Amino acid sequence: MESSIWTALAFYVLAATIVGSALLVVCLRNIVHSVLWLAVCFIAMAGLFLTLDADFLAAVQVMVYAGAVCIMVVFGIMLIQRGNMGQTNLFNSQTKISAAVVALVITLCGALSARTQWLDAGAPVPEKTVENIAQLLLSKYVIPFEVAALLLLVALVGAIFLAREVKE
């Protein structure tokens, strides 16, 4: 009983952190600060994965999203070479339409989740999930794993090629 109380408390704290940091990502005018709050959002999402005993997904969330994606966005910002970063995340004229779309999506999600019959999984989360995933990735799915790594390498080389300075 006590464990479920702490789990529920952790869920609500992490959910509030995710919603608050996501709002700050959208509302802040400095794009560097928005990226930092995006990293906070990604790390809080990894915390939610930990409450679900999905340790591999939590580690991937931190490494790939909070690490790599936020670093790539910061590199993209640095490549822009803008002097004043204070007003780089400006608002546009579609605020009212986007607020209406968000309200519609939230209403639809609330209605659908209220009508859904949630079932208990029944089985506990298996132990050693990371070892099972590693065994599958390095045996049965080794070819798609290596192809994905090769595609990422090609994308990285292409990004470096496009970002380098053009010499006349």
PDB file of C-alpha atoms in Angstrom, residues 12-164:
ATOM      1  CA  TYR A  12       1.869  13.388 -10.180  1.00  0.00           C
ATOM      2  CA  VAL A  13       5.122  15.232  -9.484  1.00  0.00           C
ATOM      3  CA  LEU A  14       6.677  14.011 -12.745  1.00  0.00           C
ATOM      4  CA  ALA A  15       3.507  14.748 -14.729  1.00  0.00           C
ATOM      5  CA  ALA A  16       3.385  18.289 -13.341  1.00  0.00           C
ATOM      6  CA  THR A  17       7.072  18.717 -14.192  1.00  0.00           C
ATOM      7  CA  ILE A  18       6.484  17.487 -17.750  1.00  0.00           C
ATOM      8  CA  VAL A  19       3.486  19.753 -18.332  1.00  0.00           C
ATOM      9  CA  GLY A  20       5.185  22.777 -16.742  1.00  0.00           C
ATOM     10  CA  SER A  21       8.437  22.363 -18.628  1.00  0.00           C
ATOM     11  CA  ALA A  22       6.590  21.734 -21.905  1.00  0.00           C
ATOM     12  CA  LEU A  23       4.679  24.981 -21.398  1.00  0.00           C
ATOM     13  CA  LEU A  24       7.947  26.794 -20.741  1.00  0.00           C
ATOM     14  CA  VAL A  25       9.439  25.300 -23.921  1.00  0.00           C
ATOM     15  CA  VAL A  26       6.621  26.819 -25.929  1.00  0.00           C
ATOM     16  CA  CYS A  27       6.209  30.116 -24.071  1.00  0.00           C
ATOM     17  CA  LEU A  28       9.777  31.302 -23.450  1.00  0.00           C
ATOM     18  CA  ARG A  29      11.169  33.811 -25.914  1.00  0.00           C
ATOM     19  CA  ASN A  30      14.815  32.731 -25.587  1.00  0.00           C
ATOM     20  CA  ILE A  31      15.338  29.584 -27.627  1.00  0.00           C
ATOM     21  CA  VAL A  32      18.337  28.442 -25.566  1.00  0.00           C
ATOM     22  CA  HIS A  33      16.190  28.479 -22.434  1.00  0.00           C
ATOM     23  CA  SER A  34      13.497  26.574 -24.330  1.00  0.00           C
ATOM     24  CA  VAL A  35      16.012  23.833 -25.158  1.00  0.00           C
ATOM     25  CA  LEU A  36      17.057  23.592 -21.510  1.00  0.00           C
ATOM     26  CA  TRP A  37      13.427  23.171 -20.440  1.00  0.00           C
ATOM     27  CA  LEU A  38      13.013  20.572 -23.194  1.00  0.00           C
ATOM     28  CA  ALA A  39      15.836  18.587 -21.566  1.00  0.00           C
ATOM     29  CA  VAL A  40      14.003  18.845 -18.218  1.00  0.00           C
ATOM     30  CA  CYS A  41      10.860  17.542 -19.915  1.00  0.00           C
ATOM     31  CA  PHE A  42      12.751  14.589 -21.405  1.00  0.00           C
ATOM     32  CA  ILE A  43      14.387  13.705 -18.074  1.00  0.00           C
ATOM     33  CA  ALA A  44      11.034  13.833 -16.279  1.00  0.00           C
ATOM     34  CA  MET A  45       9.649  11.509 -18.954  1.00  0.00           C
ATOM     35  CA  ALA A  46      12.507   9.113 -18.185  1.00  0.00           C
ATOM     36  CA  GLY A  47      11.409   9.283 -14.554  1.00  0.00           C
ATOM     37  CA  LEU A  48       7.934   8.174 -15.634  1.00  0.00           C
ATOM     38  CA  PHE A  49       9.491   5.221 -17.439  1.00  0.00           C
ATOM     39  CA  LEU A  50      11.299   4.310 -14.224  1.00  0.00           C
ATOM     40  CA  THR A  51       8.014   4.281 -12.297  1.00  0.00           C
ATOM     41  CA  LEU A  52       6.769   1.740 -14.863  1.00  0.00           C
ATOM     42  CA  ASP A  53       9.880  -0.471 -14.341  1.00  0.00           C
ATOM     43  CA  ALA A  54      11.034   0.264 -17.893  1.00  0.00           C
ATOM     44  CA  ASP A  55      14.672   0.928 -17.048  1.00  0.00           C
ATOM     45  CA  PHE A  56      15.932   0.425 -20.606  1.00  0.00           C
ATOM     46  CA  LEU A  57      13.473   2.978 -22.007  1.00  0.00           C
ATOM     47  CA  ALA A  58      14.442   5.432 -19.264  1.00  0.00           C
ATOM     48  CA  ALA A  59      18.125   5.094 -20.132  1.00  0.00           C
ATOM     49  CA  VAL A  60      17.420   5.501 -23.851  1.00  0.00           C
ATOM     50  CA  GLN A  61      15.230   8.527 -23.113  1.00  0.00           C
ATOM     51  CA  VAL A  62      18.038  10.239 -21.215  1.00  0.00           C
ATOM     52  CA  MET A  63      20.809   9.323 -23.644  1.00  0.00           C
ATOM     53  CA  VAL A  64      19.007   9.871 -26.941  1.00  0.00           C
ATOM     54  CA  TYR A  65      16.517  12.625 -26.237  1.00  0.00           C
ATOM     55  CA  ALA A  66      17.883  14.581 -23.275  1.00  0.00           C
ATOM     56  CA  GLY A  67      21.422  14.096 -24.490  1.00  0.00           C
ATOM     57  CA  ALA A  68      21.659  13.833 -28.236  1.00  0.00           C
ATOM     58  CA  VAL A  69      18.566  15.707 -29.412  1.00  0.00           C
ATOM     59  CA  CYS A  70      19.058  18.677 -27.101  1.00  0.00           C
ATOM     60  CA  ILE A  71      22.757  18.865 -27.998  1.00  0.00           C
ATOM     61  CA  MET A  72      21.898  18.805 -31.706  1.00  0.00           C
ATOM     62  CA  VAL A  73      19.396  21.630 -31.216  1.00  0.00           C
ATOM     63  CA  VAL A  74      22.021  23.654 -29.336  1.00  0.00           C
ATOM     64  CA  PHE A  75      24.519  23.027 -32.160  1.00  0.00           C
ATOM     65  CA  GLY A  76      21.889  24.153 -34.662  1.00  0.00           C
ATOM     66  CA  ILE A  77      21.340  27.323 -32.666  1.00  0.00           C
ATOM     67  CA  MET A  78      25.098  27.953 -32.551  1.00  0.00           C
ATOM     68  CA  LEU A  79      25.366  27.476 -36.328  1.00  0.00           C
ATOM     69  CA  ILE A  80      22.811  30.233 -36.893  1.00  0.00           C
ATOM     70  CA  GLN A  81      25.378  32.729 -35.531  1.00  0.00           C
ATOM     71  CA  ARG A  82      22.934  35.260 -34.203  1.00  0.00           C
ATOM     72  CA  GLY A  83      24.287  37.899 -31.866  1.00  0.00           C
ATOM     73  CA  ASN A  84      21.294  38.561 -29.609  1.00  0.00           C
ATOM     74  CA  MET A  85      19.498  35.399 -28.506  1.00  0.00           C
ATOM     75  CA  GLY A  86      16.972  37.261 -26.323  1.00  0.00           C
ATOM     76  CA  GLN A  87      14.132  37.386 -28.863  1.00  0.00           C
ATOM     77  CA  THR A  88      14.777  34.287 -30.962  1.00  0.00           C
ATOM     78  CA  ASN A  89      11.614  32.325 -30.172  1.00  0.00           C
ATOM     79  CA  LEU A  90       8.992  34.796 -31.318  1.00  0.00           C
ATOM     80  CA  PHE A  91       5.253  34.241 -31.208  1.00  0.00           C
ATOM     81  CA  ASN A  92       3.279  34.056 -34.417  1.00  0.00           C
ATOM     82  CA  SER A  93      -0.251  35.028 -35.395  1.00  0.00           C
ATOM     83  CA  GLN A  94      -1.717  31.532 -35.058  1.00  0.00           C
ATOM     84  CA  THR A  95      -2.029  31.509 -31.269  1.00  0.00           C
ATOM     85  CA  LYS A  96      -5.836  31.459 -31.165  1.00  0.00           C
ATOM     86  CA  ILE A  97      -6.180  28.661 -33.694  1.00  0.00           C
ATOM     87  CA  SER A  98      -3.526  26.567 -31.921  1.00  0.00           C
ATOM     88  CA  ALA A  99      -5.273  27.103 -28.554  1.00  0.00           C
ATOM     89  CA  ALA A 100      -8.517  25.849 -30.087  1.00  0.00           C
ATOM     90  CA  VAL A 101      -6.770  22.775 -31.528  1.00  0.00           C
ATOM     91  CA  VAL A 102      -5.122  22.022 -28.168  1.00  0.00           C
ATOM     92  CA  ALA A 103      -8.474  22.356 -26.371  1.00  0.00           C
ATOM     93  CA  LEU A 104     -10.081  20.006 -28.906  1.00  0.00           C
ATOM     94  CA  VAL A 105      -7.294  17.413 -28.533  1.00  0.00           C
ATOM     95  CA  ILE A 106      -7.429  17.544 -24.726  1.00  0.00           C
ATOM     96  CA  THR A 107     -11.232  17.171 -24.786  1.00  0.00           C
ATOM     97  CA  LEU A 108     -11.003  14.250 -27.213  1.00  0.00           C
ATOM     98  CA  CYS A 109      -8.290  12.512 -25.163  1.00  0.00           C
ATOM     99  CA  GLY A 110     -10.285  13.011 -21.966  1.00  0.00           C
ATOM    100  CA  ALA A 111     -13.471  11.633 -23.528  1.00  0.00           C
ATOM    101  CA  LEU A 112     -11.682   8.616 -24.998  1.00  0.00           C
ATOM    102  CA  SER A 113      -9.827   7.798 -21.788  1.00  0.00           C
ATOM    103  CA  ALA A 114     -13.059   8.101 -19.773  1.00  0.00           C
ATOM    104  CA  ARG A 115     -14.777   5.595 -22.092  1.00  0.00           C
ATOM    105  CA  THR A 116     -11.866   3.137 -22.157  1.00  0.00           C
ATOM    106  CA  GLN A 117     -12.001   0.030 -19.997  1.00  0.00           C
ATOM    107  CA  TRP A 118      -8.520  -0.193 -18.523  1.00  0.00           C
ATOM    108  CA  LEU A 119      -7.292  -3.721 -17.894  1.00  0.00           C
ATOM    109  CA  ASP A 120      -4.628  -4.846 -15.468  1.00  0.00           C
ATOM    110  CA  ALA A 121      -1.672  -6.526 -17.145  1.00  0.00           C
ATOM    111  CA  GLY A 122      -1.854  -9.396 -14.680  1.00  0.00           C
ATOM    112  CA  ALA A 123       1.785 -10.383 -15.099  1.00  0.00           C
ATOM    113  CA  PRO A 124       4.602  -8.509 -13.408  1.00  0.00           C
ATOM    114  CA  VAL A 125       7.359  -6.866 -15.406  1.00  0.00           C
ATOM    115  CA  PRO A 126      10.008  -9.506 -16.186  1.00  0.00           C
ATOM    116  CA  GLU A 127      13.384  -9.250 -14.509  1.00  0.00           C
ATOM    117  CA  LYS A 128      16.505  -8.492 -16.563  1.00  0.00           C
ATOM    118  CA  THR A 129      14.722  -6.631 -19.359  1.00  0.00           C
ATOM    119  CA  VAL A 130      17.940  -5.011 -20.564  1.00  0.00           C
ATOM    120  CA  GLU A 131      19.651  -8.381 -20.932  1.00  0.00           C
ATOM    121  CA  ASN A 132      16.723  -9.764 -22.925  1.00  0.00           C
ATOM    122  CA  ILE A 133      16.706  -6.735 -25.240  1.00  0.00           C
ATOM    123  CA  ALA A 134      20.478  -6.938 -25.705  1.00  0.00           C
ATOM    124  CA  GLN A 135      20.258 -10.651 -26.487  1.00  0.00           C
ATOM    125  CA  LEU A 136      17.639  -9.962 -29.183  1.00  0.00           C
ATOM    126  CA  LEU A 137      19.499  -6.965 -30.645  1.00  0.00           C
ATOM    127  CA  LEU A 138      22.783  -8.827 -30.928  1.00  0.00           C
ATOM    128  CA  SER A 139      21.397 -12.121 -32.243  1.00  0.00           C
ATOM    129  CA  LYS A 140      18.067 -12.057 -34.081  1.00  0.00           C
ATOM    130  CA  TYR A 141      18.011  -8.353 -35.017  1.00  0.00           C
ATOM    131  CA  VAL A 142      21.732  -7.711 -35.581  1.00  0.00           C
ATOM    132  CA  ILE A 143      21.344  -6.827 -39.289  1.00  0.00           C
ATOM    133  CA  PRO A 144      18.619  -4.161 -38.788  1.00  0.00           C
ATOM    134  CA  PHE A 145      20.584  -2.829 -35.799  1.00  0.00           C
ATOM    135  CA  GLU A 146      23.728  -2.391 -37.910  1.00  0.00           C
ATOM    136  CA  VAL A 147      21.768  -0.905 -40.828  1.00  0.00           C
ATOM    137  CA  ALA A 148      20.270   1.680 -38.459  1.00  0.00           C
ATOM    138  CA  ALA A 149      23.767   2.498 -37.180  1.00  0.00           C
ATOM    139  CA  LEU A 150      25.001   2.881 -40.759  1.00  0.00           C
ATOM    140  CA  LEU A 151      22.089   5.180 -41.630  1.00  0.00           C
ATOM    141  CA  LEU A 152      22.838   7.324 -38.587  1.00  0.00           C
ATOM    142  CA  LEU A 153      26.479   7.545 -39.649  1.00  0.00           C
ATOM    143  CA  VAL A 154      25.477   8.622 -43.170  1.00  0.00           C
ATOM    144  CA  ALA A 155      23.111  11.245 -41.705  1.00  0.00           C
ATOM    145  CA  LEU A 156      25.885  12.555 -39.448  1.00  0.00           C
ATOM    146  CA  VAL A 157      28.355  12.833 -42.334  1.00  0.00           C
ATOM    147  CA  GLY A 158      25.681  14.554 -44.437  1.00  0.00           C
ATOM    148  CA  ALA A 159      24.923  17.034 -41.636  1.00  0.00           C
ATOM    149  CA  ILE A 160      28.623  17.844 -41.282  1.00  0.00           C
ATOM    150  CA  PHE A 161      28.910  18.274 -45.042  1.00  0.00           C
ATOM    151  CA  LEU A 162      25.940  20.651 -45.121  1.00  0.00           C
ATOM    152  CA  ALA A 163      27.013  22.624 -42.061  1.00  0.00           C
ATOM    153  CA  ARG A 164      30.625  23.224 -43.021  1.00  0.00           C
TER     154      ARG A 164
END
